[in-house]
Amino acid sequence: MPADASFRPESFTPQELAAELRYRQGKEEKRFLTLLVGSGFSRSAGIPTAAEIVAELRKDDKPSLRNAGPVPPGLSEYAFLMGKLGSPKDRAERVRGFVDKAKDSSGRLRINWAHLLLAALAEADLIHRILTINFDPLIVEALSLAGLPIRTFDLNAAGRFQPGLLDAGSVIYLHGQMHNLLLANATGELEKVKDLYPAVLQEAIGASLLLVVGYSGECDPVLAALRSQVAFPQGLRWAHYSPSGTPPSAEVLELFREHPDECQLSTGLDADRFMMELVLEGMKIELPPIVQRPFDAALDRVNRILELPASNGPAGANPVEGARNLLAEAKRQAQVRAIATNEPAATESALEQGALEIAVGTASLAADREALEQLALQIPADPTNPLSRELGTGFLRLATRLILEGKLTSAEELMKEVEAYGVTASNAAWLSCTWGIWAQDKASESQGAEADSFFEWAGEKFAEALRIKPDMHEALSNWGLALVNQAKTKTGEPADQLFQIASEKFAEALRIKPDKHEALYNQAWVAALRGDVAGCVEHLARWAKVHPRPTRAELDADSDFDQVRSHPDVVAFRGSLPE
């Protein structure tokens, strides 16, 4: 059944979900949440999404990929191209190669905030199951980093699933793990394992609310298994994110249409941001001890190791006791240093000082207004103080959110606070850029000379950001947007001049970041507004090549293309895009 184009699923925010989870916590319920995570959950750690892997495979000169041809109906492009790679060994090595690209100079993967906060939920005893279609080990490594027990079940390798036998908090790899013998990433392999998905999901949704994060669900048998469920008695919450603003797929929307009273949708937040707003800002759950209380966390790990067995010869050094003593001495020395410094922001011990620094950093990253304002009572505004600058950076993130929400008066007041507290060195350019974004939005609310004054000030702020950070493509792109919006208020030569300068700003952004598909789209936008069909199509073609998932919907939703939309060349280009 085709999706109803007029259907709009019920929405939710991370804060609303947090309130629901806190309510269940208050009733002393445990393990009432199952997470289903996809490639978007690992993206910020450097591991490519399925769409990015597809884009790379399409550029590969391997003959079987170069001559792959169109994707058969009903099959994901990812599974189709993986099947063209060759043997299971070839595919496994390619998957490991994609993951290896995310390793740091020491050969280790970095833990992103989405996974760290998943571990925080697990430590709070909220997790019933963790289901993942990913191959990477970040879930396991995050749980291990938090000192939690690791219980994994590789559905692809097991070949069967018996409900009720797994421990709470188990991680189920639906497609297999990258280091295992079998990976389900080609069509035939997915066919073999997909019959197990309904039982896994039925067990999960019967006992817990299902939260989906970082998973698109497109042409994937896991989504088909979700749609086969009769009901979601505990509810389903789906956090959808697309960098380009593309809506969920028709298959996902159909799932919501089939279960309108049980399913809710959140949009606009990537996995890190969603988890931060849910766990830190909404549920007020502490970070794992390794971050909050590193000395105690390390000591707890050491205390789990048994003493060295006694030998028949002379007694030697006891490495476990040595490690324990070393941690105790480090903790004592840190306390002594904190008391000796006697700085205004310092507290009675290094651990408390460290906790304050962590609290500021956490509140800053989460842009948690309540926490930031409470911390501001303890930390005076002083741009020379690192804690003050970190606090100011948190207020800057919050102001940015308010600007996106259109709350410009509140954002202006907060930006003045930001300037009083200062920002970290890496965010100095962003302070100027954010003022520029605020000014161009104020201009859009104004008219005539007042609007021009705001547009002019926005340009000054973007120029200031570029003096601080010459390669800041974000400042160039936003400057271009401001110039286009100003040009739309003019006619004749003044408008043409502004359009031309805007196009030059987008071109500069592309010189810095050639794969910035938003800048290419904006170039096409300027050309469309100027009636330049050839330029519009040229830039759209380049946009489609670098965009991970270009769609007709994105183009159709933009009314600024209306004056060129009926041109045969634009019609032909639109027809080349997927729905």
PDB file of C-alpha atoms in Angstrom, residues 381-384 388-394 396 417-424 431:
ATOM      1  CA  ALA A 381      32.314  36.009  34.191  1.00  0.00           C
ATOM      2  CA  ASP A 382      36.024  36.291  33.388  1.00  0.00           C
ATOM      3  CA  PRO A 383      37.276  35.656  29.840  1.00  0.00           C
ATOM      4  CA  THR A 384      40.751  34.903  31.237  1.00  0.00           C
ATOM      5  CA  SER A 388      34.377  30.934  32.316  1.00  0.00           C
ATOM      6  CA  ARG A 389      35.234  30.480  28.628  1.00  0.00           C
ATOM      7  CA  GLU A 390      33.863  26.923  28.631  1.00  0.00           C
ATOM      8  CA  LEU A 391      30.681  28.218  30.244  1.00  0.00           C
ATOM      9  CA  GLY A 392      30.454  30.954  27.626  1.00  0.00           C
ATOM     10  CA  THR A 393      30.837  28.343  24.897  1.00  0.00           C
ATOM     11  CA  GLY A 394      27.874  26.482  26.368  1.00  0.00           C
ATOM     12  CA  LEU A 396      26.928  30.142  22.656  1.00  0.00           C
ATOM     13  CA  GLU A 417      26.306  36.851  28.252  1.00  0.00           C
ATOM     14  CA  VAL A 418      28.588  34.880  25.925  1.00  0.00           C
ATOM     15  CA  GLU A 419      30.741  37.943  25.320  1.00  0.00           C
ATOM     16  CA  ALA A 420      30.987  38.573  29.077  1.00  0.00           C
ATOM     17  CA  TYR A 421      32.114  34.998  29.821  1.00  0.00           C
ATOM     18  CA  GLY A 422      34.247  34.553  26.699  1.00  0.00           C
ATOM     19  CA  VAL A 423      34.513  31.390  24.613  1.00  0.00           C
ATOM     20  CA  THR A 424      37.178  28.754  24.103  1.00  0.00           C
ATOM     21  CA  LEU A 431      31.121  33.669  18.145  1.00  0.00           C
TER      22      LEU A 431
END
